[in-house]
CSV table of C-alpha atoms in Angstrom, one decimal:
chain,number,residue,atom,x,y,z
M,1,MET,CA,97.3,128.8,94.2
M,2,ALA,CA,96.6,125.3,95.7
M,3,LYS,CA,95.4,125.1,99.1
M,4,VAL,CA,97.8,123.1,101.5
M,5,VAL,CA,96.6,120.6,103.8
M,6,LEU,CA,98.4,118.5,106.5
M,7,ILE,CA,97.2,115.3,107.4
M,8,THR,CA,98.5,113.1,110.3
M,9,GLY,CA,98.6,109.4,110.1
M,10,ALA,CA,98.2,109.8,106.3
M,11,ASN,CA,100.2,107.0,105.1
M,12,LYS,CA,97.4,104.3,105.2
M,13,GLY,CA,93.8,103.9,106.3
M,14,ILE,CA,91.3,107.0,106.5
M,15,GLY,CA,94.2,109.2,106.6
M,16,PHE,CA,95.4,107.9,103.1
M,17,GLU,CA,92.0,108.1,101.6
M,18,VAL,CA,91.4,111.5,102.8
M,19,ALA,CA,94.7,112.6,101.1
M,20,ARG,CA,93.8,110.7,97.9
M,21,GLN,CA,90.3,112.4,97.7
M,22,LEU,CA,91.7,116.0,98.6
M,23,GLY,CA,94.6,115.6,96.1
M,24,ARG,CA,92.0,114.8,93.4
M,25,ALA,CA,90.1,118.0,94.4
M,26,GLY,CA,93.4,120.3,94.0
M,27,PHE,CA,95.0,120.4,97.5
M,28,THR,CA,98.6,120.1,98.0
M,29,ILE,CA,99.2,117.4,100.4
M,30,LEU,CA,101.6,117.1,103.3
M,31,LEU,CA,101.3,113.4,103.9
M,32,GLY,CA,102.2,112.9,107.5
M,33,ALA,CA,103.6,109.8,108.6
M,34,ARG,CA,105.8,108.5,111.5
M,35,ASP,CA,108.1,106.6,109.3
M,36,ALA,CA,109.7,108.3,106.4
M,37,SER,CA,109.9,105.4,104.0
M,38,ARG,CA,106.4,104.3,104.6
M,39,GLY,CA,105.2,108.0,104.1
M,40,GLU,CA,107.4,108.1,100.9
M,41,ALA,CA,105.6,105.0,99.6
M,42,ALA,CA,102.2,106.2,100.1
M,43,ALA,CA,103.1,109.4,98.6
M,44,ALA,CA,104.5,107.9,95.5
M,45,LYS,CA,101.2,106.0,95.2
M,46,LEU,CA,99.1,109.3,95.0
M,47,ARG,CA,101.7,111.1,92.9
M,48,ALA,CA,101.3,108.3,90.4
M,49,GLU,CA,97.5,109.4,90.3
M,50,GLY,CA,98.6,113.1,89.5
M,51,SER,CA,98.5,114.6,92.9
M,52,ASP,CA,100.6,117.1,94.5
M,53,VAL,CA,101.9,115.1,97.7
M,54,ARG,CA,104.9,115.7,99.8
M,55,PRO,CA,105.6,113.2,102.6
M,56,VAL,CA,106.6,114.7,106.0
M,57,ILE,CA,107.4,113.3,109.5
M,58,ALA,CA,104.4,113.8,111.8
M,59,ASP,CA,105.3,111.9,115.0
M,60,LEU,CA,102.9,112.3,118.0
M,61,ASP,CA,105.4,110.6,120.1
M,62,ARG,CA,107.6,113.5,119.1
M,63,ALA,CA,104.8,115.9,118.6
M,64,HIS,CA,106.5,119.3,119.5
M,65,GLU,CA,109.6,118.3,117.7
M,66,THR,CA,108.0,117.3,114.5
M,67,ALA,CA,105.6,119.8,114.4
M,68,THR,CA,108.1,122.7,115.1
M,69,ALA,CA,110.0,121.4,112.3
M,70,LEU,CA,107.2,121.1,109.8
M,71,ALA,CA,106.0,124.7,110.7
M,72,GLY,CA,109.4,126.1,109.7
M,73,GLN,CA,109.2,124.0,106.7
M,74,ILE,CA,105.7,125.1,105.6
M,75,GLN,CA,106.4,128.7,106.6
M,76,LYS,CA,109.4,128.7,104.3
M,77,GLU,CA,107.6,127.0,101.3
M,78,PHE,CA,104.0,128.4,101.7
M,79,GLY,CA,103.8,130.8,104.1
M,80,HIS,CA,100.5,129.6,105.6
M,81,LEU,CA,98.5,126.3,106.2
M,82,ASP,CA,95.0,126.2,105.0
M,83,VAL,CA,93.9,122.9,106.5
M,84,LEU,CA,95.2,120.8,109.4
M,85,ILE,CA,93.7,117.3,109.7
M,86,ASN,CA,94.4,115.6,112.9
M,87,ASN,CA,93.8,112.0,112.0
M,88,ALA,CA,96.5,109.8,113.6
M,89,GLY,CA,95.3,108.2,116.5
M,90,ALA,CA,95.8,105.2,118.9
M,91,PHE,CA,93.7,102.3,120.4
M,92,ASP,CA,95.2,99.6,122.6
M,93,LEU,CA,94.8,96.2,120.9
M,94,THR,CA,96.5,94.2,123.4
M,95,GLY,CA,93.7,94.2,125.7
M,96,GLY,CA,94.8,96.6,128.2
M,97,ASP,CA,92.0,99.2,127.6
M,98,GLY,CA,88.8,97.9,128.7
M,99,PRO,CA,86.1,98.6,131.2
M,100,ALA,CA,86.6,101.2,134.2
M,101,SER,CA,87.0,98.5,136.9
M,102,THR,CA,89.7,96.8,135.2
M,103,VAL,CA,91.6,99.0,132.6
M,104,SER,CA,95.4,99.3,132.7
M,105,ILE,CA,96.4,102.6,133.7
M,106,ASP,CA,99.5,102.2,131.5
M,107,ALA,CA,97.5,101.3,128.6
M,108,MET,CA,94.9,104.6,129.2
M,109,LYS,CA,98.3,106.9,129.6
M,110,ARG,CA,99.4,105.5,126.2
M,111,THR,CA,96.2,106.2,124.6
M,112,PHE,CA,96.1,109.6,126.0
M,113,ASP,CA,99.7,110.3,124.8
M,114,THR,CA,98.6,110.0,121.3
M,115,ASN,CA,94.9,110.8,121.0
M,116,PHE,CA,94.9,113.8,123.2
M,117,PHE,CA,98.2,115.2,124.5
M,118,GLY,CA,100.1,114.5,121.3
M,119,THR,CA,97.3,116.2,119.3
M,120,VAL,CA,97.3,119.1,121.3
M,121,GLU,CA,101.1,119.6,121.3
M,122,PHE,CA,101.5,118.8,117.6
M,123,THR,CA,98.8,121.6,116.8
M,124,GLN,CA,100.1,124.3,118.9
M,125,PRO,CA,103.3,125.3,116.8
M,126,LEU,CA,101.1,125.1,113.7
M,127,LEU,CA,98.4,127.8,114.8
M,128,PRO,CA,100.4,130.8,113.5
M,129,LEU,CA,100.6,129.3,110.0
M,130,LEU,CA,96.6,128.7,110.1
M,131,ARG,CA,95.9,132.0,111.2
M,132,ALA,CA,97.9,133.5,108.4
M,133,ALA,CA,95.8,131.5,105.8
M,134,GLU,CA,92.9,133.4,104.2
M,135,SER,CA,90.4,130.8,105.7
M,136,ALA,CA,91.5,127.7,107.7
M,137,ARG,CA,90.2,124.6,109.2
M,138,ILE,CA,91.2,122.4,111.8
M,139,LEU,CA,89.6,118.7,111.8
M,140,ASN,CA,90.2,116.7,114.9
M,141,VAL,CA,89.3,113.1,113.8
M,142,SER,CA,87.2,111.8,116.9
M,143,SER,CA,84.7,108.9,117.4
M,144,GLY,CA,81.1,108.6,118.8
M,145,LEU,CA,82.8,106.6,121.6
M,146,GLY,CA,83.8,109.9,122.5
M,147,SER,CA,80.5,111.3,123.2
M,148,VAL,CA,79.5,111.5,127.0
M,149,GLY,CA,75.8,111.4,125.9
M,150,LEU,CA,76.2,108.5,123.6
M,151,ASN,CA,77.9,106.6,126.1
M,152,ASN,CA,75.1,107.0,128.6
M,153,ASP,CA,72.3,106.7,126.1
M,154,SER,CA,70.8,103.0,126.1
M,155,ALA,CA,69.5,103.6,122.8
M,156,SER,CA,72.8,104.3,121.1
M,157,PRO,CA,74.6,101.6,119.3
M,158,PHE,CA,77.9,102.5,121.4
M,159,TYR,CA,76.3,102.0,124.9
M,160,ALA,CA,77.9,98.6,125.6
M,161,VAL,CA,81.4,99.6,123.9
M,162,LYS,CA,83.2,100.9,127.0
M,163,PRO,CA,87.1,100.9,126.6
M,164,LEU,CA,87.9,103.5,129.1
M,165,GLY,CA,90.9,104.5,127.9
M,166,TYR,CA,89.9,105.1,124.1
M,167,ASN,CA,86.5,106.7,124.9
M,168,ALA,CA,87.9,109.1,127.6
M,169,SER,CA,90.9,110.1,125.3
M,170,LYS,CA,88.4,110.8,122.3
M,171,ALA,CA,86.0,113.0,125.0
M,172,ALA,CA,89.1,114.8,125.9
M,173,LEU,CA,89.7,115.7,122.1
M,174,ASN,CA,86.5,116.9,121.7
M,175,MET,CA,87.2,119.4,124.8
M,176,PHE,CA,90.3,120.6,122.8
M,177,THR,CA,87.8,121.2,119.8
M,178,VAL,CA,85.4,123.2,121.9
M,179,ASN,CA,88.0,125.0,123.6
M,180,LEU,CA,90.1,126.2,120.6
M,181,ALA,CA,87.3,127.0,118.6
M,182,TRP,CA,86.4,129.5,121.3
M,183,GLU,CA,89.7,130.7,121.2
M,184,LEU,CA,89.5,131.3,117.6
M,185,ARG,CA,86.1,132.6,117.3
M,186,ASP,CA,86.8,135.8,115.9
M,187,THR,CA,89.4,134.6,113.4
M,188,LYS,CA,88.8,132.7,109.9
M,189,VAL,CA,89.8,129.4,111.5
M,190,LYS,CA,87.3,126.9,111.9
M,191,VAL,CA,87.6,123.9,114.3
M,192,ASN,CA,85.4,120.9,114.4
M,193,SER,CA,85.6,117.1,115.4
M,194,ILE,CA,84.7,114.7,112.9
M,195,CYS,CA,83.8,111.3,113.6
M,196,PRO,CA,84.4,108.9,110.6
M,197,GLY,CA,82.3,106.2,111.6
M,198,TYR,CA,83.2,102.5,112.6
M,199,THR,CA,85.5,102.0,109.3
M,200,ALA,CA,87.6,98.9,108.9
M,201,THR,CA,91.1,99.9,109.5
M,202,ASP,CA,94.2,98.5,111.5
M,203,LEU,CA,93.0,100.4,114.3
M,204,ASN,CA,90.1,98.1,114.9
M,205,ASN,CA,91.8,94.8,113.3
M,206,ASN,CA,89.6,95.9,110.2
M,207,THR,CA,86.4,94.9,112.0
M,208,GLY,CA,84.6,98.2,111.1
M,209,THR,CA,81.5,97.9,109.1
M,210,GLN,CA,82.3,100.9,106.8
M,211,THR,CA,84.7,101.0,103.9
M,212,ILE,CA,87.5,103.4,103.9
M,213,GLU,CA,85.8,105.6,101.2
M,214,GLU,CA,82.9,106.0,103.6
M,215,GLY,CA,85.3,106.7,106.6
M,216,ALA,CA,86.6,109.7,104.7
M,217,VAL,CA,83.2,111.2,103.5
M,218,ALA,CA,83.0,113.9,106.6
M,219,ILE,CA,86.3,114.7,106.7
M,220,VAL,CA,86.8,115.4,103.3
M,221,ARG,CA,83.6,117.4,103.3
M,222,PHE,CA,84.8,119.6,106.3
M,223,ALA,CA,88.3,120.0,105.0
M,224,GLN,CA,86.3,121.9,102.1
M,225,GLN,CA,83.5,123.8,104.2
M,226,PRO,CA,82.7,127.4,103.1
M,227,ASP,CA,83.4,130.3,105.7
M,228,ASP,CA,79.8,130.6,106.7
M,229,SER,CA,80.1,126.9,108.2
M,230,PRO,CA,80.0,126.0,111.9
M,231,THR,CA,82.9,125.8,114.0
M,232,GLY,CA,83.3,123.9,117.5
M,233,GLY,CA,80.9,121.1,116.4
M,234,PHE,CA,81.0,117.3,116.5
M,235,PHE,CA,79.9,115.7,112.9
M,236,HIS,CA,79.7,112.8,111.1
M,237,LYS,CA,78.8,112.1,107.6
M,238,ASP,CA,74.9,112.0,108.4
M,239,GLY,CA,74.8,114.6,110.8
M,240,THR,CA,75.8,115.7,114.1
M,241,TYR,CA,76.9,113.9,117.5
M,242,SER,CA,75.8,115.0,121.1
M,243,TRP,CA,78.9,116.0,123.1
């Protein structure tokens, strides 16, 4: 039986490419999108390539509602969930996010609502399905900008990049990874933070230096990690990051 993966924010960008690659690897893809028509359009493209893809509503602005509905749907059809990829994220492109002395509090709250609170709230109703899997994975798509160590390292390429809302929200997401991994330490559920790298997507107005394919590498790899792989870590395609 094919493994089942749910990917949020999968109708475009890195999420879509991850869906494409895991579909080619034989996974059944639950392609999460906030908008039903966009989700169906994205799913149709991947079905045309031969993948088993079902569009589903995954809206972090209505995280508990949509995750609870999805949990019921997945339970009825599959009885378990093998992989959850929390890919959906937000970065304030209006200029509200910025340095600690001037950042807009409203911009910070909006960013946290998606990148942290929404992700936690979306994950919780799905945990029984992940526990029910023979071997499950939770991947929280983070960023090197969420590393406190790299933010304070003058030799780091991230050193001068200080949008407080985004960086702090990803640091909080990393703490969720560590705490949930600890809680699930005696189960077959692995929980890790994954940094895709600075990839050209809508999130950064396509200013990233990596291709979408490069951005998907680590996520696709860890979605398929063996049972003896680590949990509670912070990884990118070329290695690990400090917290």
